Amino acid sequence: MKKNILLAVMLCVSMLAFGQKKSHEFKLGENDFLLDGKPFQIISGELHYPRVPKEAWRDRMKMAKAMGLNTIGTYVFWNLHEPQKDKFDFSGNNNVAEFVRIAAEEGLWVILRPSPYVCAEWEFGGYPYWLQNEKGLIVRSREKQYLNEYRKYITEVGKQLAPLQVNHGGNVLMVQIENEYGSYGSDKEYLEINRKMFIEAGFDGLLYTCDPEADIKDGHLPGLLPAINGQDKPAIVKSKIAALHHGKGPYFIAEWYPAWFDWWGTAHHTVPAEKYTGKLDSVLAAGISINMYMFHGGSTRGFMNGANYKDISPYEPQTSSYDYDAPLNEAGNATEKFRQFRAVIEKHLPEGQVLPAIPADKKTIVIPSVALNKSTGLFSALPSAVKNVKPLSFEDLKQDYGYVLYSTTIKGGKSGMLKLNELRDYAVIFLNKKKVGVLDRRLTQDSLQITLPQGDVQLDILVENMGRVNFGKYLLENKKGITENVLFDGRIVSNWAMYSLPFNDISYFKNKAGASPVNTGQPTVKSGQFELEAIGDTYLDMRTWGKGIVWVNGHNLGKYWSIGPQQTLYLPAEWLKKGKNEITVFELLKPEAKTISTRSGPILNELKN
């Protein structure tokens, strides 16, 4: 009975906050946003639904309320919702409409960012890999094929989310078109096509653009509110926006950065809260609305990390941890930054408003060392091959993520340079199934001196897609695998067999466990089980392993790599269960590793040579 009364009270609170089935008016005033005719300052934080287990969405939103946020922002990710052409998925952790509805139940408004391109340190900037198979298609342009696919996608997104706008009784305050387009181009006609497609998809409320300060002029579409990214000086924010918006506001920092993201081989990025509390205070005191990027980063699980690549810097694949040194850490616990930001926000709350207490940290557990006593050598469990004279890219094979094994036979008895032209991104080289070296795109490596034994030699090259570039001009050069050719001793190597290893169904490998002994250096799939009497968050300590990916109870936790800085993988309590649990690892470099230990906290800043 008490539970029913509590649910009724919660429903009433939600109805009072947003007016169930009652539309709201959200529009632009001279200097402020106006919600139902009254000034409204957006205090928002970015929170991405795929980076948090669905079971934990509500808990993260309660933390947002506890810090003083009244709004959350999220991108919508095309490659999640249309992983293969014309096959849409809004189920499970991809149920973004449910994410928005839960926010409403928790008394939070939403800023929606559903443009096809998201950046976000996300694979291909959110674009689905198969766009590259459409001959002549050019992303972020007026090219017809791109616009046709874009239109189909945004129409499906509109079916899910347009009814949740404030003017239709929902909690979506406003919707962003494109994303930092000024950093990429300046085609106003293209931006206008974006605007029209959004309206046709049902997004008929308040639309806006966002760009870094230097690019805001190129990325803004006249008639829409321009928002600014990365600037926190009130005078500059106001002058830049006003210059493009009839000399007035409202003023909105669409991405206010409290820290930064990480990539493999570089130190974990942290920024003390004290460097930002004064900036936050001045922005809020000036009446400027903000969206913190990120309030909570979470984890980029599976194969969804992106990469940076510019002419002046090497290829930089991002880590699976998206902790971001954000106010809410990777596991969803309050940090000192959270507490200091909360104290600043409290100063600017409407009179009489009291923030809820900060929820306690989540329970953690340390699991006794887990033995992975079942193993499958990669070469003993290969799927059917695709054969071709030239090596085929992932895209040629209609493969999105994971790995491809390239295999051929060459005449031995000599030494020479093995060269992989346009390797994307990481290769492990084998001669007669024994590892002889690795090549790493990060280090601009594409060649290896090898010595072939006498007779016919089996040459195998296992190539990993470490993440498609998510920002900049190289969006258009994002194919994976061996994307050109292979040379040995200056001559082209031909007649390849290619084995697709997307690892979207690990049961295939587990069912072949023990099929043959593991050869020295051979990549291996290993699995084991552990029992739990109680569940809680934990962190897998991967420091004794080499490079690979981990699943627990079928959930892909992401990638590990001994070079760091990330040395642990966050395992949320929501994906554990009392009783028997199963762990599976695909290890590229150290198949001799056999056990995994856990910790009560992460290691995010430990680099190794």
Coordinates of C-alpha atoms in Angstrom, one line a residue:
M1 CA 0.0 0.0 0.0
K2 CA 2.8 2.4 1.0
K3 CA 4.6 1.6 -2.3
N4 CA 1.5 2.4 -4.3
I5 CA 1.1 5.7 -2.5
L6 CA 4.8 6.6 -3.2
L7 CA 4.3 5.8 -6.9
A8 CA 1.3 8.0 -7.0
V9 CA 3.2 10.9 -5.4
M10 CA 6.1 10.5 -7.8
L11 CA 3.6 10.5 -10.7
C12 CA 2.0 13.7 -9.4
V13 CA 5.4 15.3 -9.1
S14 CA 6.2 14.4 -12.7
M15 CA 2.9 15.8 -13.9
L16 CA 3.4 19.0 -11.9
A17 CA 6.9 19.4 -13.4
F18 CA 6.0 18.9 -17.0
G19 CA 2.3 18.9 -17.2
Q20 CA 1.4 15.4 -18.5
K21 CA 0.0 15.7 -22.1
K22 CA 0.1 19.5 -21.7
S23 CA 2.2 21.4 -24.1
H24 CA 4.6 24.1 -22.9
E25 CA 5.8 27.2 -24.7
F26 CA 9.6 27.5 -24.9
K27 CA 10.9 30.4 -26.9
L28 CA 13.5 33.1 -27.2
G29 CA 13.4 36.3 -25.2
E30 CA 15.6 39.4 -25.6
N31 CA 18.2 38.0 -23.2
D32 CA 16.7 34.9 -21.8
F33 CA 15.0 31.7 -22.8
L34 CA 11.3 31.9 -21.9
L35 CA 9.4 28.8 -20.5
D36 CA 5.7 29.5 -20.4
G37 CA 6.5 33.2 -20.5
K38 CA 9.0 33.2 -17.7
P39 CA 12.8 33.5 -17.9
F40 CA 14.5 30.2 -17.7
Q41 CA 18.2 29.6 -17.3
I42 CA 19.3 26.2 -18.7
I43 CA 21.7 24.5 -16.4
S44 CA 22.4 21.3 -18.3
G45 CA 24.9 18.4 -18.4
E46 CA 25.7 16.0 -21.2
L47 CA 24.8 12.4 -20.6
H48 CA 24.8 9.8 -23.4
Y49 CA 22.4 6.9 -23.2
P50 CA 24.7 4.3 -24.9
R51 CA 27.5 5.1 -22.5
V52 CA 25.4 4.0 -19.4
P53 CA 23.6 0.7 -18.9
K54 CA 19.9 1.2 -19.4
E55 CA 19.3 -0.1 -15.9
A56 CA 21.4 2.9 -14.5
W57 CA 19.8 5.7 -16.5
R58 CA 17.5 6.8 -13.7
D59 CA 20.3 6.7 -11.1
R60 CA 22.5 9.0 -13.3
M61 CA 19.6 11.4 -13.7
K62 CA 19.0 11.5 -9.9
M63 CA 22.7 12.5 -9.6
A64 CA 22.1 15.3 -12.2
K65 CA 19.3 16.7 -10.1
A66 CA 21.5 16.4 -7.0
M67 CA 24.2 18.6 -8.5
G68 CA 21.6 21.2 -9.4
L69 CA 21.0 20.5 -13.1
N70 CA 17.6 21.2 -14.5
T71 CA 18.3 19.7 -18.0
I72 CA 20.4 17.0 -19.6
G73 CA 21.7 16.9 -23.1
T74 CA 22.3 14.0 -25.4
Y75 CA 23.4 13.1 -28.9
V76 CA 21.5 10.6 -30.9
F77 CA 23.9 8.1 -32.7
W78 CA 23.1 7.1 -36.2
N79 CA 25.4 4.0 -36.3
L80 CA 23.6 2.6 -33.3
H81 CA 20.1 3.1 -34.7
E82 CA 20.8 2.1 -38.3
P83 CA 23.8 -0.3 -38.0
Q84 CA 23.0 -1.8 -41.4
K85 CA 21.2 0.1 -44.2
D86 CA 17.5 0.3 -43.7
K87 CA 17.6 -1.8 -40.5
F88 CA 16.6 0.4 -37.6
D89 CA 17.0 -0.3 -33.9
F90 CA 15.6 1.7 -31.0
S91 CA 15.4 -1.2 -28.5
G92 CA 17.2 -2.0 -25.3
N93 CA 20.1 0.4 -24.6
N94 CA 19.2 2.2 -27.9
N95 CA 15.8 3.2 -26.6
V96 CA 16.5 6.9 -26.6
A97 CA 12.8 7.7 -26.3
E98 CA 12.6 5.8 -23.0
F99 CA 15.8 7.7 -21.9
V100 CA 14.0 11.0 -22.5
R101 CA 10.8 9.8 -20.7
I102 CA 12.8 8.7 -17.7
A103 CA 14.3 12.2 -17.6
A104 CA 10.8 13.7 -17.5
E105 CA 9.9 11.4 -14.6
E106 CA 13.0 12.7 -12.8
G107 CA 12.0 16.3 -13.4
L108 CA 14.6 17.0 -16.0
W109 CA 14.2 18.8 -19.3
V110 CA 16.2 17.6 -22.3
I111 CA 18.3 19.2 -25.1
L112 CA 18.3 16.8 -28.0
R113 CA 21.2 16.6 -30.5
P114 CA 20.1 14.2 -33.2
S115 CA 22.1 15.3 -36.2
P116 CA 23.7 12.5 -38.2
Y117 CA 27.2 13.8 -37.3
V118 CA 27.9 13.9 -33.5
C119 CA 31.8 13.8 -33.1
A120 CA 31.6 12.8 -29.4
E121 CA 34.8 10.6 -29.6
W122 CA 32.5 8.1 -31.2
E123 CA 33.2 5.7 -34.1
F124 CA 33.0 7.6 -37.4
G125 CA 31.5 10.6 -35.6
G126 CA 28.2 8.6 -35.3
Y127 CA 28.0 7.7 -39.0
P128 CA 27.2 4.1 -39.9
Y129 CA 30.2 2.4 -41.6
W130 CA 28.0 1.3 -44.6
L131 CA 27.7 4.9 -45.9
Q132 CA 31.2 4.4 -47.3
N133 CA 29.9 1.6 -49.5
E134 CA 27.6 4.0 -51.3
K135 CA 29.7 5.0 -54.3
G136 CA 30.0 8.8 -54.6
L137 CA 28.3 9.5 -51.2
I138 CA 29.8 12.5 -49.4
V139 CA 28.9 13.1 -45.8
R140 CA 28.0 16.6 -44.6
S141 CA 27.2 17.8 -48.1
R142 CA 24.4 18.3 -50.5
E143 CA 25.3 15.1 -52.4
K144 CA 22.0 13.4 -53.2
Q145 CA 22.7 9.9 -51.9
Y146 CA 23.8 11.3 -48.5
L147 CA 20.8 13.5 -48.2
N148 CA 18.5 10.6 -49.1
E149 CA 20.0 8.3 -46.4
Y150 CA 20.1 11.3 -43.9
R151 CA 16.4 11.9 -44.6
K152 CA 15.4 8.3 -44.0
Y153 CA 17.3 8.3 -40.7
I154 CA 16.1 11.6 -39.3
T155 CA 12.5 10.6 -40.2
E156 CA 12.9 7.5 -38.1
V157 CA 14.4 9.5 -35.3
G158 CA 11.5 11.9 -35.5
K159 CA 9.0 9.1 -35.1
Q160 CA 10.7 8.3 -31.8
L161 CA 11.4 11.7 -30.4
A162 CA 9.4 14.5 -32.1
P163 CA 6.3 13.8 -29.9
L164 CA 8.4 14.4 -26.8
Q165 CA 9.1 18.1 -27.6
V166 CA 7.7 20.6 -25.1
N167 CA 5.2 21.9 -27.6
H168 CA 3.7 18.4 -27.8
G169 CA 3.6 17.8 -24.0
G170 CA 7.1 16.4 -23.6
N171 CA 10.3 17.6 -22.0
V172 CA 12.6 18.2 -25.0
L173 CA 13.2 22.0 -24.9
M174 CA 15.1 22.4 -28.1
V175 CA 16.8 20.5 -30.9
Q176 CA 20.2 21.0 -32.4
I177 CA 20.7 20.8 -36.2
E178 CA 24.1 19.6 -37.5
N179 CA 27.0 19.8 -35.0
E180 CA 30.0 22.1 -35.1
Y181 CA 29.5 22.4 -38.8
G182 CA 31.6 25.6 -38.9
S183 CA 34.7 23.5 -38.1
Y184 CA 34.1 21.6 -41.3
G185 CA 32.3 23.8 -43.8
S186 CA 30.3 26.9 -44.5
D187 CA 27.6 25.9 -46.9
K188 CA 24.4 27.7 -45.8
E189 CA 22.3 26.0 -48.3
Y190 CA 23.3 22.6 -46.8
L191 CA 22.4 23.9 -43.3
E192 CA 19.0 25.1 -44.6
I193 CA 18.4 21.6 -46.0
N194 CA 19.1 20.3 -42.5
R195 CA 16.6 22.7 -41.0
K196 CA 13.9 21.7 -43.4
M197 CA 14.5 18.0 -43.0
F198 CA 14.2 18.4 -39.2
I199 CA 10.9 20.2 -39.5
E200 CA 9.6 17.5 -42.0
A201 CA 10.6 14.9 -39.4
G202 CA 8.4 16.6 -36.8
F203 CA 10.9 18.7 -35.0
D204 CA 8.8 21.8 -35.1
G205 CA 9.9 23.4 -31.9
L206 CA 13.0 25.6 -31.1
L207 CA 16.0 24.7 -33.3
Y208 CA 19.6 25.9 -32.9
T209 CA 23.2 25.4 -34.1
C210 CA 26.4 25.2 -32.1
D211 CA 30.0 25.8 -33.0
P212 CA 33.4 26.7 -31.4
E213 CA 34.0 30.5 -31.1
A214 CA 36.3 30.6 -34.2
D215 CA 33.8 28.8 -36.4
I216 CA 30.5 30.1 -35.1
K217 CA 29.9 32.4 -38.1
D218 CA 30.4 29.6 -40.7
G219 CA 28.3 27.1 -38.7
H220 CA 25.3 29.4 -38.0
L221 CA 22.2 29.4 -40.0
P222 CA 20.4 32.8 -40.1
G223 CA 17.1 32.6 -38.3
L224 CA 18.2 30.0 -35.8
L225 CA 19.8 30.6 -32.4
P226 CA 23.6 30.3 -32.5
A227 CA 25.1 28.6 -29.5
I228 CA 28.8 28.6 -28.7
N229 CA 31.2 25.8 -27.6
G230 CA 34.3 26.1 -25.5
Q231 CA 34.1 29.7 -24.5
D232 CA 33.4 30.7 -20.8
K233 CA 34.0 34.4 -20.7
P234 CA 30.5 36.0 -20.4
A235 CA 31.4 39.1 -22.4
I236 CA 32.8 37.1 -25.4
V237 CA 29.9 34.7 -25.3
K238 CA 27.3 37.5 -25.4
S239 CA 29.1 39.5 -28.1
K240 CA 29.7 36.5 -30.4
I241 CA 26.0 35.3 -30.2
A242 CA 24.5 38.8 -30.4
A243 CA 26.6 39.6 -33.5
L244 CA 24.8 36.8 -35.3
H245 CA 21.4 37.1 -33.7
H246 CA 20.0 40.5 -34.2
G247 CA 22.1 42.1 -31.4
K248 CA 20.5 40.0 -28.7
G249 CA 20.3 36.6 -26.9
P250 CA 19.5 34.3 -25.3
Y251 CA 23.0 33.2 -24.6
F252 CA 23.9 29.5 -24.6
I253 CA 27.2 27.7 -24.1
A254 CA 26.3 24.4 -25.8
E255 CA 29.5 22.7 -24.7
W256 CA 31.2 23.9 -21.5
Y257 CA 34.2 21.7 -20.9
P258 CA 35.1 20.8 -17.3
A259 CA 37.9 18.5 -18.5
W260 CA 38.8 16.4 -21.6
F261 CA 38.9 12.9 -23.0
D262 CA 41.7 10.3 -23.3
W263 CA 43.4 8.4 -26.1
W264 CA 45.7 5.4 -25.9
G265 CA 49.4 6.1 -25.1
T266 CA 48.9 9.5 -23.5
A267 CA 48.3 10.6 -19.9
H268 CA 44.8 10.7 -18.4
H269 CA 43.4 14.2 -18.6
T270 CA 42.4 15.9 -15.4
V271 CA 41.6 19.5 -14.5
P272 CA 41.1 20.5 -10.8
A273 CA 37.6 21.8 -10.0
E274 CA 39.1 25.0 -8.6
K275 CA 40.0 26.0 -12.2
Y276 CA 36.4 26.0 -13.2
T277 CA 34.3 27.0 -10.2
G278 CA 35.0 30.7 -10.7
K279 CA 34.2 30.4 -14.4
L280 CA 31.0 28.5 -13.7
D281 CA 30.0 31.2 -11.2
S282 CA 30.6 34.1 -13.6
V283 CA 28.7 32.4 -16.4
L284 CA 25.6 31.7 -14.3
A285 CA 25.8 35.1 -12.7
A286 CA 25.6 36.6 -16.2
G287 CA 22.4 34.8 -16.9
I288 CA 24.0 32.6 -19.5
S289 CA 22.7 29.1 -20.0
I290 CA 25.1 26.2 -20.2
N291 CA 25.4 22.5 -21.1
M292 CA 28.4 20.9 -19.4
Y293 CA 30.2 18.5 -21.7
M294 CA 30.5 16.0 -20.0
F295 CA 28.5 15.9 -16.8
H296 CA 28.9 12.2 -16.9
G297 CA 31.0 10.4 -19.5
G298 CA 30.5 6.8 -18.7
S299 CA 32.1 4.2 -20.9
T300 CA 32.4 3.8 -24.7
R301 CA 31.8 0.1 -24.8
G302 CA 32.1 -2.4 -27.6
F303 CA 33.9 -1.0 -30.7
M304 CA 32.3 2.4 -30.5
N305 CA 35.4 4.6 -29.7
G306 CA 36.4 7.1 -32.3
A307 CA 39.8 8.6 -33.1
N308 CA 41.4 11.9 -33.9
Y309 CA 43.7 12.3 -36.9
K310 CA 45.1 15.5 -38.3
D311 CA 48.0 16.4 -40.6
I312 CA 49.9 17.8 -37.7
S313 CA 49.3 14.9 -35.3
P314 CA 49.3 11.1 -35.5
Y315 CA 46.3 8.8 -35.4
E316 CA 44.9 8.9 -31.9
P317 CA 42.3 6.2 -31.0
Q318 CA 40.3 6.9 -27.9
T319 CA 40.1 4.7 -24.8
S320 CA 37.0 2.8 -23.8
S321 CA 36.8 4.7 -20.5
Y322 CA 35.0 8.0 -21.1
D323 CA 35.5 9.2 -17.5
Y324 CA 36.4 12.6 -18.9
D325 CA 37.3 13.7 -15.4
A326 CA 33.7 14.8 -15.3
P327 CA 31.8 15.8 -12.2
L328 CA 30.2 12.3 -12.1
N329 CA 32.9 9.7 -12.6
E330 CA 32.7 6.7 -14.9
A331 CA 30.8 4.6 -12.4
G332 CA 28.3 7.3 -11.6
N333 CA 29.7 8.5 -8.3
A334 CA 30.0 12.1 -7.2
T335 CA 33.5 13.6 -7.3
E336 CA 35.0 16.6 -5.6
K337 CA 34.3 18.5 -8.8
F338 CA 30.6 17.5 -8.5
R339 CA 30.5 18.9 -5.0
Q340 CA 32.2 22.1 -5.8
F341 CA 30.0 22.7 -8.9
R342 CA 26.9 21.9 -6.8
A343 CA 28.0 24.6 -4.3
V344 CA 28.3 27.1 -7.1
I345 CA 24.9 26.2 -8.7
E346 CA 23.2 26.4 -5.3
K347 CA 24.1 30.1 -5.2
H348 CA 22.1 30.7 -8.4
L349 CA 18.9 28.7 -7.6
P350 CA 15.6 30.4 -7.4
E351 CA 14.8 31.5 -3.9
G352 CA 13.4 28.6 -1.8
Q353 CA 14.6 25.8 -4.1
V354 CA 16.6 23.2 -2.2
L355 CA 18.7 20.6 -3.9
P356 CA 18.2 16.9 -3.0
A357 CA 20.9 15.2 -0.9
I358 CA 23.8 13.7 -2.9
P359 CA 23.2 9.9 -3.2
A360 CA 25.8 7.7 -1.6
D361 CA 28.5 6.1 -3.7
K362 CA 27.6 2.8 -5.3
K363 CA 28.6 -0.4 -3.6
T364 CA 31.8 -1.9 -4.9
I365 CA 33.1 -5.5 -4.6
V366 CA 36.4 -7.2 -5.2
I367 CA 36.0 -10.6 -6.9
P368 CA 38.6 -13.3 -6.2
S369 CA 41.0 -13.9 -9.1
V370 CA 39.1 -15.6 -11.9
A371 CA 40.8 -18.4 -13.9
L372 CA 40.1 -18.5 -17.6
N373 CA 40.6 -22.2 -18.1
K374 CA 38.9 -22.6 -21.5
S375 CA 40.7 -21.4 -24.6
T376 CA 40.3 -21.3 -28.4
G377 CA 43.2 -20.5 -30.6
L378 CA 42.2 -18.1 -33.4
F379 CA 43.6 -20.2 -36.2
S380 CA 41.6 -23.3 -35.1
A381 CA 38.3 -21.5 -35.2
L382 CA 38.1 -19.4 -38.3
P383 CA 34.9 -18.9 -40.2
S384 CA 34.5 -19.3 -43.9
A385 CA 36.9 -17.2 -46.0
V386 CA 36.3 -14.7 -48.7
K387 CA 38.9 -15.0 -51.5
N388 CA 40.2 -12.2 -53.7
V389 CA 43.3 -11.4 -55.7
K390 CA 43.7 -8.1 -53.7
P391 CA 43.1 -7.7 -50.0
L392 CA 39.6 -6.4 -49.2
S393 CA 38.8 -3.7 -46.7
F394 CA 36.3 -4.1 -43.9
E395 CA 33.8 -2.2 -46.0
D396 CA 34.3 -4.4 -49.0
L397 CA 33.5 -7.3 -46.7
K398 CA 30.4 -5.5 -45.4
Q399 CA 31.9 -5.7 -41.9
D400 CA 31.5 -2.8 -39.5
Y401 CA 33.9 -3.4 -36.5
G402 CA 36.3 -5.8 -35.0
Y403 CA 39.1 -7.6 -36.9
V404 CA 39.9 -9.2 -40.2
L405 CA 42.5 -12.0 -40.7
Y406 CA 44.2 -11.7 -44.1
S407 CA 45.9 -15.0 -45.2
T408 CA 48.0 -16.0 -48.2
T409 CA 50.9 -18.3 -49.1
I410 CA 54.3 -16.9 -50.4
K411 CA 57.5 -18.6 -51.5
G412 CA 60.1 -18.6 -48.7
G413 CA 63.8 -18.8 -48.4
K414 CA 64.6 -15.1 -48.3
S415 CA 64.4 -11.9 -46.3
G416 CA 62.8 -8.6 -47.2
M417 CA 60.6 -5.8 -46.2
L418 CA 56.9 -6.5 -45.7
K419 CA 54.9 -3.3 -46.4
L420 CA 51.2 -2.7 -45.7
N421 CA 50.1 0.3 -47.7
E422 CA 47.4 2.3 -45.8
L423 CA 47.1 0.0 -42.9
R424 CA 44.0 0.9 -40.8
D425 CA 44.9 0.5 -37.9
Y426 CA 46.8 -2.2 -36.1
A427 CA 48.3 -5.4 -37.5
V428 CA 49.8 -8.6 -35.9
I429 CA 52.0 -10.5 -38.4
F430 CA 52.4 -14.3 -38.4
L431 CA 54.6 -16.6 -40.4
N432 CA 53.4 -20.2 -40.4
K433 CA 51.1 -19.2 -37.5
K434 CA 53.8 -17.8 -35.3
K435 CA 53.9 -14.1 -34.4
V436 CA 56.8 -12.2 -35.9
G437 CA 55.8 -8.6 -35.2
V438 CA 53.2 -5.8 -35.0
L439 CA 52.5 -2.6 -36.9
D440 CA 50.7 0.3 -35.3
R441 CA 49.2 3.2 -37.2
R442 CA 49.6 5.5 -34.2
L443 CA 53.3 5.2 -34.6
T444 CA 53.1 5.6 -38.4
Q445 CA 54.3 2.0 -38.8
D446 CA 53.5 0.2 -42.0
S447 CA 56.6 -2.0 -42.7
L448 CA 58.4 -4.9 -41.0
Q449 CA 61.6 -6.6 -42.0
I450 CA 60.9 -10.4 -42.0
T451 CA 62.9 -13.6 -42.8
L452 CA 60.9 -16.4 -44.5
P453 CA 61.8 -20.0 -43.9
Q454 CA 62.3 -22.3 -46.8
G455 CA 59.4 -23.7 -48.8
D456 CA 55.8 -22.3 -49.0
V457 CA 55.1 -19.9 -46.1
Q458 CA 51.7 -19.1 -44.7
L459 CA 51.5 -15.3 -44.1
D460 CA 48.7 -14.2 -41.8
I461 CA 48.0 -10.6 -40.9
L462 CA 45.4 -9.9 -38.2
V463 CA 44.1 -6.3 -38.6
E464 CA 42.1 -4.4 -35.9
N465 CA 39.8 -1.5 -36.6
M466 CA 40.8 0.7 -33.6
G467 CA 38.1 3.3 -34.4
R468 CA 37.2 5.4 -37.4
V469 CA 38.2 9.1 -37.3
N470 CA 35.4 11.2 -35.7
F471 CA 36.5 14.8 -36.4
G472 CA 38.0 16.7 -39.3
K473 CA 38.5 16.3 -43.0
Y474 CA 39.5 12.7 -42.8
L475 CA 35.9 11.7 -42.1
L476 CA 35.9 11.0 -45.9
E477 CA 38.9 8.6 -45.6
N478 CA 37.7 6.1 -43.0
K479 CA 37.9 2.7 -44.5
K480 CA 39.4 -0.1 -42.4
G481 CA 41.7 -3.0 -42.8
I482 CA 44.4 -3.3 -45.5
T483 CA 42.9 -0.6 -47.7
E484 CA 45.4 -0.7 -50.6
N485 CA 47.9 -3.6 -51.0
V486 CA 50.7 -5.6 -49.4
L487 CA 54.3 -5.7 -50.7
F488 CA 57.1 -8.1 -49.9
D489 CA 60.5 -7.2 -51.1
G490 CA 59.0 -4.6 -53.4
R491 CA 56.5 -6.9 -55.1
I492 CA 52.8 -7.0 -54.7
V493 CA 51.5 -10.0 -52.7
S494 CA 48.3 -11.5 -54.2
N495 CA 45.7 -14.2 -53.7
W496 CA 44.2 -13.5 -50.3
A497 CA 41.7 -15.3 -48.1
M498 CA 39.9 -13.0 -45.7
Y499 CA 38.2 -14.1 -42.5
S500 CA 35.7 -11.6 -41.0
L501 CA 35.9 -11.5 -37.2
P502 CA 33.4 -8.8 -36.0
F503 CA 33.0 -10.5 -32.7
N504 CA 29.3 -9.8 -32.5
D505 CA 28.6 -13.4 -31.5
I506 CA 31.2 -14.8 -29.1
S507 CA 29.4 -18.0 -28.7
Y508 CA 30.9 -19.2 -32.0
F509 CA 34.4 -19.2 -30.4
K510 CA 33.3 -20.4 -27.0
N511 CA 31.7 -23.5 -28.6
K512 CA 35.1 -24.4 -30.1
A513 CA 37.0 -24.1 -26.9
G514 CA 39.7 -26.6 -26.6
A515 CA 39.6 -27.5 -30.3
S516 CA 43.4 -27.4 -30.6
P517 CA 46.4 -26.3 -28.6
V518 CA 47.3 -22.7 -28.7
N519 CA 50.4 -21.9 -30.7
T520 CA 53.0 -19.5 -29.4
G521 CA 51.8 -16.0 -29.9
Q522 CA 48.5 -17.0 -31.4
P523 CA 45.5 -14.7 -30.6
T524 CA 43.2 -16.5 -28.2
V525 CA 39.6 -16.5 -27.0
K526 CA 39.6 -17.4 -23.3
S527 CA 36.6 -17.9 -20.9
G528 CA 35.9 -18.7 -17.3
Q529 CA 33.2 -18.5 -14.7
F530 CA 32.9 -17.0 -11.2
E531 CA 30.2 -17.2 -8.5
L532 CA 28.8 -14.2 -6.6
E533 CA 26.8 -14.1 -3.4
A534 CA 26.4 -10.3 -3.7
I535 CA 26.8 -7.9 -6.5
G536 CA 28.3 -4.4 -6.9
D537 CA 30.5 -2.4 -9.2
T538 CA 34.0 -3.6 -9.8
Y539 CA 36.9 -3.0 -12.1
L540 CA 38.8 -5.7 -14.1
D541 CA 42.5 -5.2 -13.7
M542 CA 44.0 -5.9 -17.1
R543 CA 47.6 -5.0 -16.3
T544 CA 49.0 -8.6 -16.8
W545 CA 47.3 -8.8 -20.2
G546 CA 48.3 -7.4 -23.6
K547 CA 45.6 -6.1 -25.9
G548 CA 42.0 -7.1 -26.5
I549 CA 38.4 -7.0 -25.5
V550 CA 36.3 -8.4 -22.7
W551 CA 32.7 -9.6 -22.3
V552 CA 30.9 -10.4 -19.0
N553 CA 27.6 -12.2 -19.2
G554 CA 27.5 -11.3 -22.9
H555 CA 28.1 -7.6 -22.4
N556 CA 31.1 -6.1 -24.3
L557 CA 32.9 -4.0 -21.7
G558 CA 35.3 -2.4 -24.3
K559 CA 39.0 -2.6 -25.1
Y560 CA 42.1 -2.9 -23.0
W561 CA 45.7 -2.2 -23.9
S562 CA 48.7 -2.5 -21.7
I563 CA 50.2 0.8 -23.0
G564 CA 47.6 2.7 -21.0
P565 CA 46.6 5.1 -19.6
Q566 CA 43.5 3.0 -18.9
Q567 CA 44.4 -0.3 -17.2
T568 CA 41.0 -1.3 -15.8
L569 CA 37.7 -2.0 -17.3
Y570 CA 34.6 -0.8 -15.4
L571 CA 32.1 -3.6 -14.8
P572 CA 28.8 -2.2 -13.6
A573 CA 26.7 -4.0 -11.0
E574 CA 23.8 -3.9 -13.4
W575 CA 25.5 -6.5 -15.6
L576 CA 26.4 -8.9 -12.8
K577 CA 24.1 -11.4 -11.1
K578 CA 24.0 -13.6 -8.0
G579 CA 25.3 -17.1 -8.7
K580 CA 27.2 -18.0 -11.9
N581 CA 28.7 -15.3 -14.1
E582 CA 30.8 -15.8 -17.3
I583 CA 33.8 -13.8 -18.5
T584 CA 35.3 -14.1 -22.0
V585 CA 38.5 -12.4 -23.3
F586 CA 39.9 -12.0 -26.8
E587 CA 43.7 -11.5 -26.3
L588 CA 45.9 -10.5 -29.3
L589 CA 49.4 -10.4 -27.8
K590 CA 49.7 -12.4 -24.6
P591 CA 47.8 -15.7 -24.9
E592 CA 49.7 -17.0 -21.9
A593 CA 47.7 -14.8 -19.6
K594 CA 45.2 -17.0 -17.7
T595 CA 43.7 -15.1 -14.7
I596 CA 41.9 -11.8 -14.1
S597 CA 41.7 -10.0 -10.8
T598 CA 39.5 -7.1 -9.9
R599 CA 39.7 -3.9 -7.9
S600 CA 37.4 -1.6 -6.0
G601 CA 38.5 1.4 -8.1
P602 CA 39.9 2.3 -11.5
I603 CA 43.4 2.8 -12.9
L604 CA 43.1 5.4 -15.6
N605 CA 46.5 7.0 -15.6
E606 CA 49.2 4.4 -15.9
L607 CA 51.3 4.4 -19.0
K608 CA 53.7 1.6 -20.0
N609 CA 56.3 1.4 -22.7

